[in-house]
Short mmCIF file of C-alpha atoms in Angstrom, two decimals:
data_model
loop_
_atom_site.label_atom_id
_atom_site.label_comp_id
_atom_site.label_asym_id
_atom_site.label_seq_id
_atom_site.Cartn_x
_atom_site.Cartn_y
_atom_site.Cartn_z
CA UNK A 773 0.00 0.00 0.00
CA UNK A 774 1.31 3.21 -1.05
CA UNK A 775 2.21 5.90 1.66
CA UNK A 776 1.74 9.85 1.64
CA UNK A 777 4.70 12.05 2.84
CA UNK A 778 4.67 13.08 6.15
CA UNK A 779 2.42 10.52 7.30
CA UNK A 780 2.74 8.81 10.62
CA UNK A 781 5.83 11.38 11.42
CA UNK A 782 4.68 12.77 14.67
CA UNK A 783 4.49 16.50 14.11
CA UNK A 784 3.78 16.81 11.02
CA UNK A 785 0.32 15.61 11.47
CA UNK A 786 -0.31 18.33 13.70
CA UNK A 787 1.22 20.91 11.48
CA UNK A 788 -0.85 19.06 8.87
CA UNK A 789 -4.16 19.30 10.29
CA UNK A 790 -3.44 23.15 11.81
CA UNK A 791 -2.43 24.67 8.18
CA UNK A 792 -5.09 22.27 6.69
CA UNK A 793 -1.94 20.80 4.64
CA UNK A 794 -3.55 18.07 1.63
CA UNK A 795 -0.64 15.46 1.53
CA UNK A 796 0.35 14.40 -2.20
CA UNK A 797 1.19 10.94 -3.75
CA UNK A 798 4.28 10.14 -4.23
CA UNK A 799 5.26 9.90 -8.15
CA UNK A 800 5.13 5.78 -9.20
CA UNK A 801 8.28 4.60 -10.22
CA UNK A 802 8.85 3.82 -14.27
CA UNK A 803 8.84 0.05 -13.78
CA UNK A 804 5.33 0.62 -12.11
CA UNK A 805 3.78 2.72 -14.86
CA UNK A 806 5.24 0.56 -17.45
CA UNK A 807 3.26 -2.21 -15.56
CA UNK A 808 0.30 -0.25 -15.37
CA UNK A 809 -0.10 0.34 -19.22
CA UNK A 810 1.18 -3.41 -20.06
CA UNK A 811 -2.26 -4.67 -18.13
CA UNK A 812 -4.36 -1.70 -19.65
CA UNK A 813 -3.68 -2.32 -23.19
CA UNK A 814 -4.06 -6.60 -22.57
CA UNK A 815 -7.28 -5.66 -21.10
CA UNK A 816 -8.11 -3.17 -23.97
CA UNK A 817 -6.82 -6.21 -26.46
CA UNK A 818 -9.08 -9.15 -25.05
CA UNK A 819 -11.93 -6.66 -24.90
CA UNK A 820 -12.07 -6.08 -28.21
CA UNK A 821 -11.94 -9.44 -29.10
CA UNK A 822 -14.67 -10.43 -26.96
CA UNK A 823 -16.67 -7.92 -28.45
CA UNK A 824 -15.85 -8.57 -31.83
CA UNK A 825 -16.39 -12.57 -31.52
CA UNK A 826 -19.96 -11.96 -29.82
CA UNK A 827 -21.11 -9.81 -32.72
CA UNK A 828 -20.03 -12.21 -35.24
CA UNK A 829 -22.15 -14.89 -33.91
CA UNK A 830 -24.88 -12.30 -33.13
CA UNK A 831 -26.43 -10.92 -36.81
CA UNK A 832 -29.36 -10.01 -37.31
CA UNK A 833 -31.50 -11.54 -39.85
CA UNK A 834 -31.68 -8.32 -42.03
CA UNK A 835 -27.81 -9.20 -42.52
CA UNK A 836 -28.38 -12.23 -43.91
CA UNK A 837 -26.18 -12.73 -47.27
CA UNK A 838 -29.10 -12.63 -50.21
CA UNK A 839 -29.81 -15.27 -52.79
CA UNK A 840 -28.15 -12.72 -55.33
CA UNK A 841 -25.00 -11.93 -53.10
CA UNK A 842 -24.15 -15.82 -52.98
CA UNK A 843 -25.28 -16.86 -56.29
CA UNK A 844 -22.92 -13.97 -57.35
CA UNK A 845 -23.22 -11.45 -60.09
CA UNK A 846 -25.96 -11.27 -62.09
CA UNK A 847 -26.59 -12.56 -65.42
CA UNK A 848 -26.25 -10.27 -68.15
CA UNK A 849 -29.78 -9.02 -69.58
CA UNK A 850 -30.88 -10.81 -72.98
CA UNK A 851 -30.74 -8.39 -76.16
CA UNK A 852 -34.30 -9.17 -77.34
CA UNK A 853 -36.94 -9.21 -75.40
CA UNK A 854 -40.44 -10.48 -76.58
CA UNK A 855 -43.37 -8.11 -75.99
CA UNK A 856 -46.53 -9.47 -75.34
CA UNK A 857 -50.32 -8.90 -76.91
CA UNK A 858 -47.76 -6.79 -79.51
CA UNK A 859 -49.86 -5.87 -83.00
CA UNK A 860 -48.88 -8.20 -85.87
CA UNK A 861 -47.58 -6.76 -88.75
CA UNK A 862 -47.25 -9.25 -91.47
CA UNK A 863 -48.76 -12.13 -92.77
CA UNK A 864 -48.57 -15.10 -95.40
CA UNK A 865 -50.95 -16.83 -96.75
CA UNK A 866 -49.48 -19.29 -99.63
CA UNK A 867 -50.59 -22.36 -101.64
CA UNK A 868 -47.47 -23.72 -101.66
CA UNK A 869 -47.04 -23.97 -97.98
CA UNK A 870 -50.06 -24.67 -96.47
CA UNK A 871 -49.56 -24.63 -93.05
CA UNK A 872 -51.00 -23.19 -90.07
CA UNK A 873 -49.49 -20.39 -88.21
CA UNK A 874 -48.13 -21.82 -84.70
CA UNK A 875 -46.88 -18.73 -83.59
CA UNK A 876 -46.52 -14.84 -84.11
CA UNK A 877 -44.01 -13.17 -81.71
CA UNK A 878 -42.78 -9.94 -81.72
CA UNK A 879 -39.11 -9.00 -79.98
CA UNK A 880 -38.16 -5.51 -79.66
CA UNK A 881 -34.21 -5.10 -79.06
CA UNK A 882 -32.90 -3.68 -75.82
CA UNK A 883 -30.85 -0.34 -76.32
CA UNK A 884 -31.77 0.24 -79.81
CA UNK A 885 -35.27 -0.27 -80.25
CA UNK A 886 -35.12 -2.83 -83.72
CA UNK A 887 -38.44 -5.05 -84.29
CA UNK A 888 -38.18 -8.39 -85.40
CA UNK A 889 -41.72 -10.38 -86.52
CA UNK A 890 -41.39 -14.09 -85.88
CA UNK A 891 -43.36 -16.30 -87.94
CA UNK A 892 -43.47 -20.37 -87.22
CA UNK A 893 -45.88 -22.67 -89.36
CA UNK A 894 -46.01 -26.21 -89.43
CA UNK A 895 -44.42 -28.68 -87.03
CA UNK A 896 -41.82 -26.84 -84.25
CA UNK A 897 -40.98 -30.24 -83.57
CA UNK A 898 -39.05 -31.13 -86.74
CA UNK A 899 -40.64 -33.95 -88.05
CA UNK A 900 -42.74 -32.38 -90.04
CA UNK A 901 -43.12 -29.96 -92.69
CA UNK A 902 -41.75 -26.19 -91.05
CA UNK A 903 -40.98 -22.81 -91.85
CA UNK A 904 -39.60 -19.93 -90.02
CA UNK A 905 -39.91 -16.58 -91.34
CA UNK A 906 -38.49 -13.49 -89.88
CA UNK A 907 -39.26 -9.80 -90.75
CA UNK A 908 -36.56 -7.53 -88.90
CA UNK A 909 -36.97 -3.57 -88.78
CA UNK A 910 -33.34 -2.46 -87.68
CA UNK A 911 -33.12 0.10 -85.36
CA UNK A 912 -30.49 2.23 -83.75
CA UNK A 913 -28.46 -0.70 -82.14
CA UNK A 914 -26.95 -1.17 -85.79
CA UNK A 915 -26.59 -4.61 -87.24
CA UNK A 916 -23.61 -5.13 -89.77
CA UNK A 917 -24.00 -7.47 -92.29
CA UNK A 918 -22.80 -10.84 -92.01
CA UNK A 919 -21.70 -13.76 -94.11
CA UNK A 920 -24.60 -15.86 -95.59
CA UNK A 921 -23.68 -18.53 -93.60
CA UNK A 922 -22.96 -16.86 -90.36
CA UNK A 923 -26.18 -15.36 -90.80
CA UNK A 924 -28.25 -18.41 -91.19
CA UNK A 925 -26.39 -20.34 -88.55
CA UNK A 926 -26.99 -17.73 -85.84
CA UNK A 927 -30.54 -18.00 -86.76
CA UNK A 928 -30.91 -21.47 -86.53
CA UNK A 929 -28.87 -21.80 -83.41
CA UNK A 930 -32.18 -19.73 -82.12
CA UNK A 931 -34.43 -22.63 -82.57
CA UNK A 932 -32.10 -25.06 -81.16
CA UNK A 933 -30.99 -26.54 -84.51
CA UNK A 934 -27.72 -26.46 -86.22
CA UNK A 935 -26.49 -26.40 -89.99
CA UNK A 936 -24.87 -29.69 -90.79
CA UNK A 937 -24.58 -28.90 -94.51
CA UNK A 938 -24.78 -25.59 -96.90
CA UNK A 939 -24.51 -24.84 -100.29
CA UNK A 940 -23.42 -22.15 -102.22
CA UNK A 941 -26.03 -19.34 -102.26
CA UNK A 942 -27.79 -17.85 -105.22
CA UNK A 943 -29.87 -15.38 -106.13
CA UNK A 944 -33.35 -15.50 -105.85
CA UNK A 945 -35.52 -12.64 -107.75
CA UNK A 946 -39.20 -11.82 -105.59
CA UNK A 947 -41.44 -9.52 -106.02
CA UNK A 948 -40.32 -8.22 -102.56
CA UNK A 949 -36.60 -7.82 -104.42
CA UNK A 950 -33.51 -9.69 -104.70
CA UNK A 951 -32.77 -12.64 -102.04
CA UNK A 952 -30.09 -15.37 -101.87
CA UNK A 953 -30.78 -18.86 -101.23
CA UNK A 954 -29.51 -22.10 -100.47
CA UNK A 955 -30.06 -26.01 -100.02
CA UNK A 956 -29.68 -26.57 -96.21
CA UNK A 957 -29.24 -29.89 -93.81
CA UNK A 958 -30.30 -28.54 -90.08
CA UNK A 959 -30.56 -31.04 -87.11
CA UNK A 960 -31.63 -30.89 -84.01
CA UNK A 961 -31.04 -33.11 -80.43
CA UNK A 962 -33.16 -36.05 -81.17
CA UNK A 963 -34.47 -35.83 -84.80
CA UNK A 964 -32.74 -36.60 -88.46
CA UNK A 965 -31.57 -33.97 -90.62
CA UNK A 966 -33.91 -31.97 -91.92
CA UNK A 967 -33.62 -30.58 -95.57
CA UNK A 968 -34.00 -27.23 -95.96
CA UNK A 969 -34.08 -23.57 -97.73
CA UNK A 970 -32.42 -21.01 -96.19
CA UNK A 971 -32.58 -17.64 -97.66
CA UNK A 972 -32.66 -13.94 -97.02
CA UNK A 973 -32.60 -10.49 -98.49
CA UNK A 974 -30.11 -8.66 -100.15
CA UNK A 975 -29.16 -4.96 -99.66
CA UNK A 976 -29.84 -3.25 -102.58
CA UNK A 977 -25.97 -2.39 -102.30
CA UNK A 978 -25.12 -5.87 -102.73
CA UNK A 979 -27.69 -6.84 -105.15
CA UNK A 980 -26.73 -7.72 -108.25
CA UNK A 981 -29.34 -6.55 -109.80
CA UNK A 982 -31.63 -3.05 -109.83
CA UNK A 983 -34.43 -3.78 -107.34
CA UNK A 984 -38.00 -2.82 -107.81
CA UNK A 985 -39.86 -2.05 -105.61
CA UNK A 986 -36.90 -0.29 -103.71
CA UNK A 987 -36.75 -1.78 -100.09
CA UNK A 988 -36.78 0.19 -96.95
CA UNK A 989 -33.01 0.27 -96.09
CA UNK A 990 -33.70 -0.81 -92.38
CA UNK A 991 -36.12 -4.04 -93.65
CA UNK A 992 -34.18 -7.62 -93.30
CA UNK A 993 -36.45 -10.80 -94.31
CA UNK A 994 -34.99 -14.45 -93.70
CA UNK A 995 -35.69 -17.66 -92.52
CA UNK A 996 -36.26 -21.25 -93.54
CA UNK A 997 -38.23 -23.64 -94.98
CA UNK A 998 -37.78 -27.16 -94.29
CA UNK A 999 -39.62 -30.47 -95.58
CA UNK A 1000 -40.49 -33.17 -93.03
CA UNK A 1001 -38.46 -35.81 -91.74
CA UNK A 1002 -40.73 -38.54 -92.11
CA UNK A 1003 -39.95 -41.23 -94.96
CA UNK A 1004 -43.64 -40.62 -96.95
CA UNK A 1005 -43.30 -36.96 -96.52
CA UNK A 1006 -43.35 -34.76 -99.03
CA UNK A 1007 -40.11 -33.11 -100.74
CA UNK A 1008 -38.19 -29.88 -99.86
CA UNK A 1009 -39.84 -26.88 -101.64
CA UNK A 1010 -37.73 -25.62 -104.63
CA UNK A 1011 -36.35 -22.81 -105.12
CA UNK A 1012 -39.14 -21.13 -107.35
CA UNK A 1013 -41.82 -22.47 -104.85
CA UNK A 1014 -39.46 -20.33 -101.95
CA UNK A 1015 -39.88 -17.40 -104.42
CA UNK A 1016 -43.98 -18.04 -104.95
CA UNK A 1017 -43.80 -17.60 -100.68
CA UNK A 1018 -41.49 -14.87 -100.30
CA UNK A 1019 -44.62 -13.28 -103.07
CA UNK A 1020 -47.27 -14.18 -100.63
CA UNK A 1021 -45.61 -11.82 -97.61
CA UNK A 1022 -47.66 -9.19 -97.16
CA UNK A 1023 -48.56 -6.12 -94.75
CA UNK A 1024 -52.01 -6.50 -92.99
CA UNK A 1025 -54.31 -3.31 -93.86
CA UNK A 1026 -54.56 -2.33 -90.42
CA UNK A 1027 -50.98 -0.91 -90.01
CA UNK A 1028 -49.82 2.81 -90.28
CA UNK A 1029 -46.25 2.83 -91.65
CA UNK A 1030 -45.82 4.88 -94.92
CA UNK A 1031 -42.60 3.18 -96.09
CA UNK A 1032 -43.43 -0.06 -95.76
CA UNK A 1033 -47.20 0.77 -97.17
CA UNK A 1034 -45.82 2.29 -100.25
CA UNK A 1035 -43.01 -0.97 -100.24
CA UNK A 1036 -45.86 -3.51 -100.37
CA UNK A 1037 -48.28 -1.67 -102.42
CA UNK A 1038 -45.73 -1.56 -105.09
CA UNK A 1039 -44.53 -5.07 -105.32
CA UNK A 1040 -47.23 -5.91 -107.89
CA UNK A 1041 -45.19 -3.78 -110.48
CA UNK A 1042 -42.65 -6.13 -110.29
CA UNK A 1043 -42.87 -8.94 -113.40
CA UNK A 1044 -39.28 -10.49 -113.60
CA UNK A 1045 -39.44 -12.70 -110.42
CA UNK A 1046 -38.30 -16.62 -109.74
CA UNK A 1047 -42.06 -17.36 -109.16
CA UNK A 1048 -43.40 -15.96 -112.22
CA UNK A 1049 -41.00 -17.69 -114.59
CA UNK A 1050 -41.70 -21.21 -112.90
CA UNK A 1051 -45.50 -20.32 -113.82
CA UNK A 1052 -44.95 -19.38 -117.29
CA UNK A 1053 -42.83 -22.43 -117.60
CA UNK A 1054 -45.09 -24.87 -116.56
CA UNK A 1055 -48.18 -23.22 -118.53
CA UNK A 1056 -45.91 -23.66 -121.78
CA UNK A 1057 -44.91 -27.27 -120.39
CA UNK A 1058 -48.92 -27.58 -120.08
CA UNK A 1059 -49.97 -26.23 -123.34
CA UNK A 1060 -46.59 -28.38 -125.16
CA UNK A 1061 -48.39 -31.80 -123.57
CA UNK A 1062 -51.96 -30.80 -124.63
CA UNK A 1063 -50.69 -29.87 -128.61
CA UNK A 1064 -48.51 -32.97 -128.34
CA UNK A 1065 -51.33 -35.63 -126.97
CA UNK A 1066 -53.28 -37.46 -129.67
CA UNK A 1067 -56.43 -36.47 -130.75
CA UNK A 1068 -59.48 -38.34 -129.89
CA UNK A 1069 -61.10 -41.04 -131.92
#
């Protein structure tokens, strides 16, 4: 136990208490202080790690890690997105495929605003006869043209199919202008080849011929047109048939878009097309076998 001065000295605790004399502390020595702040600062150290342990074990469920947090960043968001109840724009209705419209869907890109029109007839499932037409209305988002192939393939890879076999592409003259087409083999997980057309329009850039009507720079049509699978089915359209379709694509009355009004109205002026030559062919092939059949008895 520490001592004051002057304590316990005989007089001075009278002089003490008559001058009202408050004894000091005598100073600590340095090996006590250095004691002193040794145990303060192991105290201050295992406080804070009792502290810190407890409130790791204690958190409150509003801390909880979210589903997002540990599945970890999100997935980026798609580049089309399909709108729903969205006003049709186009249809088809052609002899040569007679199918039934599956589905109409209408994506709308993300940043730049581009339309694409989805058309599906016939069987999705592969087996039989199928067509998939697509009407796209480029926006701001920019789309640079691509390889024929490329094109196709990315297309196809949509649907969950993939090109097995291509051929070269030629040119297909419509009344809607100049396309390019080719003799496809697509397959999908689970079903035979499929043979198919694959086509699409040309720029008029990259036409090789003047087209009439001229085509609304930001209008794309492509798709394909595949026979069925099954072993009585019947054969691949041809090329001219492909043409006689891409004829039948047409704007339904109830839409409001000058350029593509005046594009469809004017597609009738156009004569020199794949579909009206196969016509004209087989009407002279017709009228050839009726001159060249024997008369009746």
């Amino acid at each position: 136990m520490r001592r004051f001065a002057f304590e316990d000295q005989g007089p001075a605790n009278e002089i003490r208490e008559a001058f009202h004399f408050e004894p000091r502390r005598l100073p600590l020595s340095r090996a006590k202080r250095s004691r002193r702040l040794r145990r303060r600062l192991i105290g201050a150290a295992l406080g804070s790690i009792i502290f810190g342990g407890a409130l790791a074990l204690w958190r409150p469920a509003n801390d909880a890690p979210s589903p997002e947090s540990r599945a970890g960043p999100l997935a980026p968001l798609p580049v089309w997105t399909t709108v729903a109840n969205a006003q049709p724009l186009f249809g088809l209705a052609s002899p040569e495929f007679a199918l039934d419209l599956k589905t109409y869907e209408v994506q709308l890109h993300r940043t730049g605003h581009g339309r694409q029109d989805i058309m599906v007839f016939g069987d999705v499932g592969g087996s039989g006869p199928f067509l998939r037409l697509i009407v796209y209305r480029v926006g701001t988002e920019g789309a640079p043209a691509a390889a024929f192939f490329v094109d196709l393939a990315r297309r196809a890879a949509e649907t969950g199919r993939a090109i097995t076999f291509a051929a070269q592409p030629t040119a297909l003259p419509t009344r809607l202008g100049m396309f390019e087409a080719a003799d496809l083999n697509m397959t999908r997980a689970g079903a035979p080849d499929a043979t198919c057309l694959g086509f699409r329009s040309l720029d008029a850039e990259t036409s090789p011929a003047p087209l009439a009507p001229t085509k609304p720079a930001d209008l794309r049509i492509a798709g394909f047109a595949c026979a069925a699978t099954k072993g009585d089915a019947a054969p691949a359209l041809t090329k001219e048939a492909l043409a006689c379709l891409i004829d039948k694509i047409d704007l339904l009355p109830s839409v409001a878009d000058t350029d593509l009004a005046a594009f469809f109205a004017a597609r009738d002026l156009r004569d020199a097309t794949a579909c009206r030559e196969a016509i004209s062919n087989n009407a002279l092939l017709d009228n050839e076998s009726r001159r060249l059949r024997p008369a009746a008895p």
